[in-house]
CSV table of C-alpha atoms in Angstrom, one decimal:
chain,number,residue,atom,x,y,z
A,1,MET,CA,0.2,-0.1,0.2
A,2,ALA,CA,1.4,3.4,-1.0
A,3,PRO,CA,2.0,5.8,1.8
A,4,THR,CA,-0.8,8.1,0.7
A,5,ASP,CA,-3.1,5.3,0.7
A,6,ARG,CA,-1.9,4.2,4.1
A,7,ASN,CA,-2.3,7.7,5.7
A,8,ASP,CA,-5.8,7.8,4.1
A,9,LYS,CA,-7.0,4.5,5.5
A,10,HIS,CA,-5.3,5.7,8.9
A,11,ARG,CA,-7.2,8.9,8.8
A,12,ARG,CA,-10.5,7.3,8.0
A,13,VAL,CA,-10.1,4.5,10.8
A,14,TRP,CA,-9.2,7.5,13.2
A,15,GLU,CA,-12.4,9.3,12.3
A,16,SER,CA,-14.4,6.2,12.8
A,17,LEU,CA,-13.0,5.3,16.5
A,18,PRO,CA,-15.7,7.3,18.3
A,19,LEU,CA,-18.4,5.4,16.4
A,20,TYR,CA,-16.6,2.1,16.7
A,21,ALA,CA,-16.6,2.8,20.5
A,22,ASN,CA,-20.2,3.6,20.5
A,23,GLY,CA,-21.5,0.8,18.3
A,24,THR,CA,-22.9,2.8,15.5
A,25,LEU,CA,-20.6,1.7,12.7
A,26,SER,CA,-21.9,-0.6,9.8
A,27,GLY,CA,-20.9,-4.2,9.8
A,28,GLN,CA,-18.4,-3.4,6.7
A,29,GLU,CA,-16.8,-0.4,8.6
A,30,THR,CA,-16.5,-2.3,11.8
A,31,ALA,CA,-14.5,-5.0,10.2
A,32,GLN,CA,-12.3,-2.4,8.3
A,33,VAL,CA,-11.6,-0.7,11.8
A,34,GLU,CA,-10.8,-3.9,13.6
A,35,ALA,CA,-8.4,-5.1,10.8
A,36,HIS,CA,-6.6,-1.8,11.0
A,37,ILE,CA,-6.2,-1.5,14.8
A,38,ALA,CA,-4.9,-5.1,14.9
A,39,SER,CA,-1.8,-3.7,13.4
A,40,CYS,CA,-1.8,-0.2,14.3
A,41,SER,CA,-0.9,0.7,18.0
A,42,ALA,CA,-1.7,4.5,17.6
A,43,CYS,CA,-5.3,3.7,16.7
A,44,ALA,CA,-5.6,1.2,19.4
A,45,GLN,CA,-4.5,3.6,22.1
A,46,GLU,CA,-6.8,6.2,20.6
A,47,LEU,CA,-9.7,3.6,20.9
A,48,ALA,CA,-8.9,3.0,24.5
A,49,ARG,CA,-9.2,6.8,25.1
A,50,CYS,CA,-12.6,7.3,23.2
A,51,ARG,CA,-13.8,4.4,25.3
A,52,ALA,CA,-12.5,6.0,28.5
A,53,LEU,CA,-14.0,9.5,27.2
A,54,SER,CA,-17.3,7.8,26.7
A,55,LEU,CA,-17.5,6.3,30.0
A,56,ALA,CA,-16.4,9.7,31.7
A,57,MET,CA,-18.9,11.6,29.7
A,58,LYS,CA,-21.8,9.3,30.6
A,59,SER,CA,-20.8,9.5,34.3
A,60,GLY,CA,-19.8,13.0,34.8
A,61,THR,CA,-19.1,14.9,37.9
A,62,GLN,CA,-20.9,18.0,37.0
A,63,ASP,CA,-24.4,18.6,38.5
A,64,VAL,CA,-26.6,17.6,35.6
A,65,TRP,CA,-30.3,18.7,35.6
A,66,GLN,CA,-32.8,16.0,36.2
A,67,PRO,CA,-36.4,16.3,35.4
A,68,SER,CA,-38.8,16.4,38.4
A,69,PRO,CA,-42.6,16.6,39.1
A,70,ARG,CA,-41.9,20.4,39.9
A,71,HIS,CA,-40.7,21.1,36.5
A,72,TRP,CA,-43.3,19.1,34.9
A,73,ALA,CA,-45.9,21.2,36.5
A,74,GLU,CA,-44.2,24.2,34.9
A,75,VAL,CA,-44.3,22.6,31.5
A,76,LEU,CA,-48.1,21.6,31.9
A,77,ALA,CA,-48.9,25.1,32.8
A,78,ALA,CA,-47.1,26.5,30.0
A,79,VAL,CA,-48.8,24.1,27.4
A,80,GLU,CA,-52.3,24.9,29.2
A,81,ALA,CA,-51.6,28.4,28.7
A,82,THR,CA,-50.8,28.1,24.9
A,83,GLU,CA,-54.3,26.1,24.6
A,84,THR,CA,-56.4,28.8,26.1
A,85,ARG,CA,-54.9,31.7,24.3
A,86,PRO,CA,-58.0,33.6,23.1
A,87,GLY,CA,-58.9,33.4,19.2
A,88,ASP,CA,-56.9,30.4,19.0
A,89,SER,CA,-59.7,27.7,18.8
A,90,ARG,CA,-59.9,27.6,15.0
A,91,GLN,CA,-56.1,27.8,14.7
A,92,THR,CA,-56.2,24.6,17.2
A,93,LEU,CA,-58.8,22.8,14.9
A,94,ILE,CA,-56.7,23.5,11.9
A,95,GLN,CA,-53.5,22.5,13.7
A,96,ARG,CA,-55.4,19.2,14.8
A,97,LEU,CA,-56.3,18.5,11.1
A,98,TYR,CA,-52.7,19.1,10.1
A,99,ALA,CA,-51.5,16.8,12.9
A,100,TRP,CA,-53.8,14.2,12.2
A,101,LEU,CA,-52.8,14.3,8.4
A,102,HIS,CA,-49.3,14.2,9.5
A,103,ALA,CA,-49.9,11.3,11.9
A,104,THR,CA,-51.3,9.3,8.9
A,105,PRO,CA,-48.8,6.9,7.4
A,106,ARG,CA,-47.5,8.3,3.9
A,107,PRO,CA,-49.2,5.5,1.9
A,108,VAL,CA,-52.6,6.0,3.5
A,109,ARG,CA,-52.3,9.7,2.5
A,110,LEU,CA,-51.4,9.1,-0.9
A,111,VAL,CA,-54.5,6.9,-1.2
A,112,LEU,CA,-56.6,9.6,0.4
A,113,ALA,CA,-55.4,12.1,-1.9
A,114,ALA,CA,-55.9,10.1,-4.9
A,115,GLN,CA,-59.5,9.4,-3.8
A,116,ALA,CA,-60.1,13.1,-3.2
A,117,ALA,CA,-58.8,13.7,-6.7
A,118,LEU,CA,-61.3,11.1,-8.1
A,119,ILE,CA,-64.3,12.5,-6.4
A,120,VAL,CA,-63.3,16.0,-7.7
A,121,ILE,CA,-63.0,14.8,-11.1
A,122,LEU,CA,-66.2,12.7,-10.9
A,123,THR,CA,-68.3,15.6,-9.5
A,124,GLY,CA,-67.0,17.8,-12.1
A,125,ALA,CA,-68.0,15.3,-14.9
A,126,VAL,CA,-71.5,14.9,-13.4
A,127,VAL,CA,-72.0,18.9,-13.3
A,128,VAL,CA,-70.7,19.3,-16.9
A,129,MET,CA,-72.5,16.5,-18.7
A,130,GLN,CA,-76.0,16.7,-19.8
A,131,PRO,CA,-78.2,14.2,-18.3
A,132,PRO,CA,-79.7,11.6,-21.1
A,133,GLN,CA,-83.2,12.2,-22.1
A,134,ILE,CA,-84.7,8.6,-21.2
A,135,TYR,CA,-88.2,9.6,-21.4
A,136,ALA,CA,-90.4,10.8,-24.6
A,137,THR,CA,-91.3,14.5,-24.3
A,138,LEU,CA,-95.0,15.7,-24.4
A,139,SER,CA,-94.0,18.1,-27.2
A,140,ARG,CA,-94.1,17.4,-31.0
A,141,GLY,CA,-90.4,17.7,-31.1
A,142,HIS,CA,-90.7,21.0,-33.1
A,143,GLU,CA,-88.0,23.2,-33.5
A,144,GLU,CA,-88.8,27.2,-32.1
A,145,SER,CA,-92.4,27.5,-33.4
A,146,ARG,CA,-93.1,29.3,-36.5
A,147,ALA,CA,-96.9,28.8,-36.5
A,148,PRO,CA,-99.3,31.7,-36.0
A,149,GLY,CA,-100.6,32.1,-32.6
A,150,VAL,CA,-99.8,32.7,-28.8
A,151,SER,CA,-96.9,31.0,-27.3
A,152,ILE,CA,-96.6,30.6,-23.5
A,153,ARG,CA,-93.5,29.3,-21.6
A,154,MET,CA,-95.0,27.0,-18.7
A,155,VAL,CA,-93.5,25.2,-15.7
A,156,PHE,CA,-95.6,22.6,-14.2
A,157,ALA,CA,-95.5,21.4,-10.4
A,158,GLU,CA,-93.8,18.3,-9.2
A,159,GLY,CA,-96.1,15.4,-9.3
A,160,ILE,CA,-98.6,16.7,-11.9
A,161,ALA,CA,-100.1,13.9,-13.7
A,162,GLU,CA,-100.0,13.4,-17.6
A,163,ARG,CA,-104.0,13.5,-17.5
A,164,GLU,CA,-104.0,16.9,-15.4
A,165,VAL,CA,-101.6,18.4,-18.1
A,166,ARG,CA,-103.8,16.9,-20.8
A,167,GLU,CA,-107.1,18.5,-19.4
A,168,LEU,CA,-105.3,22.0,-18.9
A,169,LEU,CA,-104.0,21.9,-22.4
A,170,GLN,CA,-107.5,21.2,-23.8
A,171,SER,CA,-109.1,23.6,-21.6
A,172,ILE,CA,-106.8,26.4,-23.0
A,173,GLU,CA,-106.8,25.0,-26.6
A,174,GLY,CA,-102.9,24.6,-26.3
A,175,SER,CA,-100.5,22.2,-27.3
A,176,ILE,CA,-96.7,21.8,-26.5
A,177,ILE,CA,-94.5,22.8,-29.2
A,178,GLN,CA,-91.2,22.4,-27.3
A,179,GLY,CA,-89.8,21.1,-24.2
A,180,PRO,CA,-88.9,20.1,-21.5
A,181,SER,CA,-85.9,22.4,-21.3
A,182,PRO,CA,-83.2,21.6,-18.9
A,183,LEU,CA,-85.3,23.4,-16.2
A,184,GLY,CA,-88.4,21.7,-16.9
A,185,ALA,CA,-90.0,24.4,-19.0
A,186,TYR,CA,-92.4,23.9,-21.7
A,187,THR,CA,-93.7,26.1,-24.7
A,188,VAL,CA,-97.3,25.7,-25.2
A,189,GLU,CA,-98.9,27.4,-28.4
A,190,LEU,CA,-102.5,28.5,-28.1
A,191,ARG,CA,-104.7,27.8,-31.1
A,192,MET,CA,-107.4,30.3,-30.5
A,193,ALA,CA,-109.1,32.6,-32.8
A,194,ASP,CA,-109.3,35.3,-30.5
A,195,THR,CA,-105.7,36.7,-30.0
A,196,THR,CA,-106.5,40.2,-28.5
A,197,SER,CA,-104.6,41.1,-25.6
A,198,ASP,CA,-107.7,41.0,-23.3
A,199,HIS,CA,-108.3,37.5,-24.4
A,200,VAL,CA,-104.7,36.5,-23.8
A,201,ASP,CA,-104.6,37.8,-20.5
A,202,ARG,CA,-107.8,36.1,-19.4
A,203,VAL,CA,-106.2,32.8,-20.4
A,204,LEU,CA,-103.1,33.4,-18.6
A,205,VAL,CA,-105.1,34.0,-15.4
A,206,ARG,CA,-106.8,30.9,-15.9
A,207,ILE,CA,-103.5,29.0,-16.6
A,208,ARG,CA,-102.0,30.7,-13.5
A,209,ALA,CA,-104.8,29.9,-11.3
A,210,HIS,CA,-104.1,26.2,-11.7
A,211,PRO,CA,-102.9,24.6,-8.6
A,212,LYS,CA,-100.1,22.7,-10.5
A,213,VAL,CA,-98.8,25.4,-12.8
A,214,ARG,CA,-95.7,27.0,-11.1
A,215,LEU,CA,-95.2,29.6,-14.0
A,216,ALA,CA,-96.9,30.8,-16.9
A,217,GLU,CA,-95.3,33.5,-19.1
A,218,LEU,CA,-96.0,34.9,-22.4
A,219,VAL,CA,-93.4,34.1,-24.9
A,220,ASP,CA,-94.8,35.8,-28.1
A,221,SER,CA,-98.2,37.5,-28.6
A,222,ARG,CA,-99.6,39.0,-32.0
A,223,SER,CA,-102.4,40.3,-29.9
A,224,THR,CA,-100.2,43.1,-28.6
A,225,ARG,CA,-100.1,44.7,-32.1
B,1,MET,CA,-22.8,-10.1,5.9
B,2,SER,CA,-26.6,-10.7,6.7
B,3,GLU,CA,-28.9,-7.6,6.9
B,4,THR,CA,-30.0,-8.7,10.4
B,5,PHE,CA,-26.3,-8.5,11.5
B,6,ARG,CA,-25.8,-5.3,9.8
B,7,GLU,CA,-28.7,-3.9,11.7
B,8,LEU,CA,-27.4,-5.0,14.8
B,9,ARG,CA,-24.4,-3.5,14.5
B,10,ALA,CA,-25.4,-0.1,13.3
B,11,PRO,CA,-29.0,0.5,14.3
B,12,SER,CA,-28.8,4.4,13.7
B,13,LEU,CA,-28.0,3.9,10.0
B,14,THR,CA,-31.8,3.0,9.2
B,15,PRO,CA,-33.8,5.8,10.9
B,16,VAL,CA,-36.5,3.5,12.4
B,17,ALA,CA,-38.6,4.9,15.2
B,18,PRO,CA,-39.2,2.2,17.8
B,19,ASP,CA,-43.1,1.2,17.8
B,20,ASP,CA,-43.5,2.5,21.3
B,21,ASP,CA,-41.8,5.9,20.7
B,22,LEU,CA,-44.0,6.3,17.4
B,23,ARG,CA,-47.2,5.5,19.4
B,24,LEU,CA,-46.1,8.1,22.0
B,25,ILE,CA,-45.4,11.0,19.7
B,26,ARG,CA,-48.6,10.1,17.8
B,27,ALA,CA,-50.7,10.5,21.0
B,28,VAL,CA,-49.1,13.8,21.7
B,29,ALA,CA,-49.9,15.0,18.2
B,30,GLN,CA,-53.5,14.0,19.4
B,31,ARG,CA,-53.0,16.5,22.1
B,32,GLU,CA,-52.9,13.6,25.0
B,33,ARG,CA,-51.2,15.4,27.9
B,34,ARG,CA,-50.4,12.0,29.6
B,35,ALA,CA,-48.4,11.1,26.6
B,36,LEU,CA,-46.5,14.3,26.9
B,37,GLU,CA,-45.7,13.5,30.5
B,38,THR,CA,-44.3,10.2,29.5
B,39,LEU,CA,-42.4,11.6,26.7
B,40,TYR,CA,-40.9,14.1,29.4
B,41,TYR,CA,-39.8,11.7,31.8
B,42,ARG,CA,-38.6,9.3,29.2
B,43,PHE,CA,-36.5,11.8,27.2
B,44,ALA,CA,-35.7,14.7,29.4
B,45,PRO,CA,-32.9,12.9,31.5
B,46,ARG,CA,-30.8,12.5,28.4
B,47,LEU,CA,-31.8,15.9,27.0
B,48,GLY,CA,-30.9,17.4,30.4
B,49,ARG,CA,-27.5,16.0,30.3
B,50,TYR,CA,-26.9,17.3,26.7
B,51,LEU,CA,-28.1,20.6,27.6
B,52,SER,CA,-26.2,20.6,30.8
B,53,ARG,CA,-22.9,20.2,28.9
B,54,LEU,CA,-24.0,22.9,26.3
B,55,LEU,CA,-25.3,25.4,28.5
B,56,ARG,CA,-23.5,24.8,31.7
B,57,GLU,CA,-26.2,27.0,33.7
B,58,ARG,CA,-29.0,24.8,35.4
B,59,GLU,CA,-31.6,27.7,34.9
B,60,LEU,CA,-31.0,28.0,31.5
B,61,VAL,CA,-31.2,24.2,31.0
B,62,GLU,CA,-34.6,24.4,32.6
B,63,GLU,CA,-35.9,27.2,30.4
B,64,VAL,CA,-34.6,25.3,27.2
B,65,VAL,CA,-36.3,22.0,28.3
B,66,ASN,CA,-39.3,23.9,28.8
B,67,ASP,CA,-38.9,25.5,25.4
B,68,VAL,CA,-38.2,21.9,23.9
B,69,MET,CA,-41.4,20.4,25.4
B,70,LEU,CA,-43.6,23.3,24.2
B,71,ALA,CA,-42.1,22.9,20.6
B,72,VAL,CA,-42.8,19.0,20.6
B,73,TRP,CA,-46.5,19.9,21.8
B,74,GLU,CA,-46.9,22.3,19.0
B,75,SER,CA,-45.2,20.2,16.2
B,76,ALA,CA,-45.7,16.4,17.2
B,77,GLY,CA,-48.0,16.1,14.2
B,78,ARG,CA,-45.0,17.0,11.9
B,79,TYR,CA,-42.5,14.3,13.2
B,80,ASP,CA,-41.6,12.0,10.3
B,81,PRO,CA,-40.4,8.5,11.5
B,82,ALA,CA,-39.0,8.0,7.9
B,83,VAL,CA,-36.6,10.9,8.5
B,84,SER,CA,-35.0,10.2,12.0
B,85,ARG,CA,-35.4,8.5,15.2
B,86,LEU,CA,-37.6,10.2,17.7
B,87,SER,CA,-34.6,11.0,20.2
B,88,THR,CA,-32.7,12.6,16.9
B,89,TRP,CA,-35.6,14.7,16.3
B,90,LEU,CA,-35.9,15.7,19.9
B,91,PHE,CA,-32.1,16.4,20.2
B,92,GLY,CA,-32.4,18.5,17.1
B,93,ILE,CA,-35.0,20.8,18.7
B,94,ALA,CA,-33.1,21.0,21.7
B,95,HIS,CA,-29.8,21.9,20.0
B,96,ASN,CA,-31.6,24.7,18.0
B,97,LYS,CA,-33.2,26.0,21.3
B,98,ALA,CA,-30.0,25.8,23.0
B,99,LEU,CA,-28.1,27.7,20.5
B,100,LYS,CA,-30.8,30.3,20.6
B,101,ALA,CA,-30.6,30.5,24.3
B,102,LEU,CA,-26.8,30.9,24.1
B,103,ALA,CA,-27.1,33.7,21.4
B,104,ARG,CA,-29.8,35.7,23.5
B,105,ARG,CA,-27.4,35.4,26.6
B,106,SER,CA,-24.4,36.4,24.6
B,107,ARG,CA,-26.2,39.8,23.9
B,108,GLN,CA,-26.4,40.4,27.7
B,109,PRO,CA,-23.8,43.0,28.8
B,110,THR,CA,-21.8,40.6,31.1
B,111,GLY,CA,-18.4,41.4,30.1
B,112,ILE,CA,-17.8,37.8,29.3
B,113,SER,CA,-17.3,36.3,25.9
B,114,LEU,CA,-20.4,34.1,25.4
B,115,ASP,CA,-20.1,33.7,21.5
B,116,PRO,CA,-21.2,30.1,21.3
B,117,PHE,CA,-19.0,30.0,17.9
B,118,ASP,CA,-15.9,31.3,19.4
B,119,VAL,CA,-13.4,28.3,19.2
B,120,ASP,CA,-11.4,29.4,22.1
B,121,ALA,CA,-14.5,30.6,24.1
B,122,GLY,CA,-14.1,31.8,27.8
B,123,ARG,CA,-16.2,30.3,30.5
B,124,PHE,CA,-19.9,30.7,30.6
B,125,GLU,CA,-20.0,29.7,34.0
B,126,LYS,CA,-16.8,28.1,35.8
B,127,ASP,CA,-17.5,24.9,37.7
B,128,HIS,CA,-15.4,25.4,40.9
B,129,THR,CA,-16.3,21.9,42.3
B,130,ALA,CA,-13.2,20.9,43.9
B,131,PRO,CA,-12.5,17.0,43.4
B,132,GLU,CA,-12.9,16.1,47.0
B,133,THR,CA,-16.2,17.6,47.2
B,134,CYS,CA,-17.5,15.6,44.3
B,135,PRO,CA,-20.2,12.9,45.1
B,136,HIS,CA,-18.8,9.4,45.1
B,137,ASP,CA,-20.2,7.4,42.0
B,138,PRO,CA,-19.4,3.7,42.5
B,139,GLU,CA,-20.0,3.0,38.9
B,140,ARG,CA,-17.0,4.9,37.5
B,141,THR,CA,-13.4,3.1,37.4
B,142,LEU,CA,-10.7,5.2,39.1
B,143,MET,CA,-9.3,6.0,35.6
B,144,GLY,CA,-12.9,7.2,34.7
B,145,ARG,CA,-13.3,9.4,37.9
B,146,GLU,CA,-10.0,11.1,37.3
B,147,LEU,CA,-10.6,11.5,33.8
B,148,GLY,CA,-14.2,12.9,34.6
B,149,GLN,CA,-12.9,15.7,36.9
B,150,ALA,CA,-10.2,16.8,34.2
B,151,LEU,CA,-12.7,16.3,31.3
B,152,GLU,CA,-15.2,18.5,33.0
B,153,ARG,CA,-12.8,21.4,33.2
B,154,ALA,CA,-11.6,20.8,29.7
B,155,LEU,CA,-15.2,20.8,28.2
B,156,GLN,CA,-15.3,24.3,29.7
B,157,ASP,CA,-12.7,25.4,27.5
B,158,LEU,CA,-14.3,24.2,24.2
B,159,SER,CA,-16.8,26.3,22.1
B,160,ALA,CA,-20.5,25.3,22.4
B,161,GLU,CA,-20.3,23.7,18.9
B,162,HIS,CA,-17.3,21.2,19.8
B,163,ARG,CA,-19.0,20.6,23.2
B,164,ALA,CA,-22.1,19.7,21.4
B,165,VAL,CA,-20.6,17.0,18.9
B,166,ILE,CA,-18.4,15.6,21.9
B,167,GLU,CA,-21.3,15.0,23.9
B,168,LEU,CA,-23.6,13.6,21.0
B,169,ALA,CA,-20.8,11.3,20.0
B,170,PHE,CA,-19.4,10.0,23.2
B,171,GLY,CA,-22.2,10.9,25.6
B,172,GLN,CA,-25.3,10.1,23.7
B,173,ASP,CA,-23.7,7.4,21.4
B,174,CYS,CA,-24.8,9.1,18.1
B,175,SER,CA,-23.6,8.2,14.4
B,176,TYR,CA,-22.3,11.0,12.4
B,177,GLN,CA,-25.5,11.0,10.6
B,178,GLU,CA,-27.4,11.5,13.5
B,179,ILE,CA,-25.2,14.3,14.9
B,180,ALA,CA,-25.7,16.0,11.5
B,181,THR,CA,-29.4,15.7,11.5
B,182,ILE,CA,-29.4,17.3,15.1
B,183,THR,CA,-26.8,20.1,14.3
B,184,GLY,CA,-28.2,20.8,11.0
B,185,CYS,CA,-25.0,20.4,9.2
B,186,PRO,CA,-23.4,18.1,6.5
B,187,VAL,CA,-22.0,14.7,7.8
B,188,ASN,CA,-18.3,16.1,6.4
B,189,THR,CA,-19.0,19.2,8.7
B,190,VAL,CA,-19.5,16.9,11.6
B,191,LYS,CA,-16.4,14.8,10.9
B,192,THR,CA,-14.2,17.8,10.7
B,193,ARG,CA,-15.8,19.3,13.9
B,194,VAL,CA,-15.4,16.0,15.7
B,195,PHE,CA,-11.6,15.7,14.4
B,196,HIS,CA,-11.1,19.2,15.8
B,197,ALA,CA,-12.8,18.8,18.9
B,198,ARG,CA,-11.2,15.6,19.7
B,199,ARG,CA,-7.7,17.2,19.1
B,200,ARG,CA,-8.5,20.0,21.1
B,201,LEU,CA,-9.6,18.2,24.0
B,202,ALA,CA,-6.8,15.9,24.0
B,203,GLN,CA,-4.6,19.0,24.2
B,204,LEU,CA,-6.6,20.6,27.2
B,205,LEU,CA,-6.4,17.0,28.9
B,206,ALA,CA,-2.7,17.0,28.4
B,207,ALA,CA,-2.4,20.5,29.9
B,208,ARG,CA,-4.1,19.3,32.9
B,209,GLY,CA,-1.6,16.4,33.2
B,210,PHE,CA,-4.0,13.8,31.9
B,211,ASP,CA,-2.9,11.5,29.0
B,212,ARG,CA,0.1,13.2,27.5
B,213,SER,CA,0.3,10.9,24.7
B,214,ALA,CA,-2.7,12.2,22.8
B,215,ALA,CA,-2.9,10.5,19.4
B,216,THR,CA,-2.6,12.9,16.3
B,217,VAL,CA,-3.1,12.1,12.7
B,218,THR,CA,-0.3,12.9,10.3
């Protein structure tokens, strides 16, 4: 071994002696130290000094501070003081959530985060996507009506029966030409000969008086001319 | 070499918090005062010894232990067993609190150099306990007792930095990695610091007539 290599090895072992003495070296490092000190009296002496130093450090002649019930009472009082500071209740809750989160093992945290992300994505998809129209509507499937007459936008109450809608439409000589919209509104065209504003108003009053009509608004009227 | 043998020889290389310590700190994070009390009595003796060596003033040690317990109460939820053992984490908090306490004291006009980073720092507090008045410790060998008396005086002449690494390496059986974590320094810095601290300590002990043949690295 070249002198420089020998010096480097000696220095590395010398640096490691405190750890060899306190048992914190790895298995390989331990073997290297033991192999070196077997042939190096300087390091063997230094190891003996390290062990003596460790023994003396752990014994000590100094008056070392020790915990006591009196001091613990002071610590507890200080802890209580931090817990009862005004305006801290919300912060304590946040701190508790933070502490709970960090007390959770990392893999569990990752799973929870993935689940939360999935929930957010699915919720967004539900909001954005239009619900499929499963049922056939009452309208004739027309586009915006171009036929002459008065059109009324109507919203029926929940639970109205098909029979009730039919009877109402028959009573006002109306038929659904469009709907339902996403908000449940129907466009009803009135096939009446008299399209004066007075007559239209009377019809509207009658429609609005129906207990199961929530909304009835004129969409287009030629009677206003 | 088997993994089991490696772990036995170097438990500190793998930062594994014993299950009991982990349950304890998690209970503290849940604001259980009884758990904090258990933690106090379990770790305060070692923390007290470390801080006594570092601070050398009883009142200051008590103040810093207070600060450490409060910090643990506030931040128990942030302890990560994958990073370090619980003891390493606690010592890291204690080390920081101690340095801040020393810095606060150094700003007081006492006329004494209290710079914690002064390599040849003057005494923060003299320990004038005469050898014949020291309590007898039957556990120590004669060599250990003689060394202990000379050691206490020599340690007073080291800087706080050097006292810290000497106490952690020789008094607390920490690895260089753990000392690096506690002191917030790179491992190579710790090695250098320990190197200089050992050499300085050997010189001081030799000056007090103890162990003249201090080993040096050429």
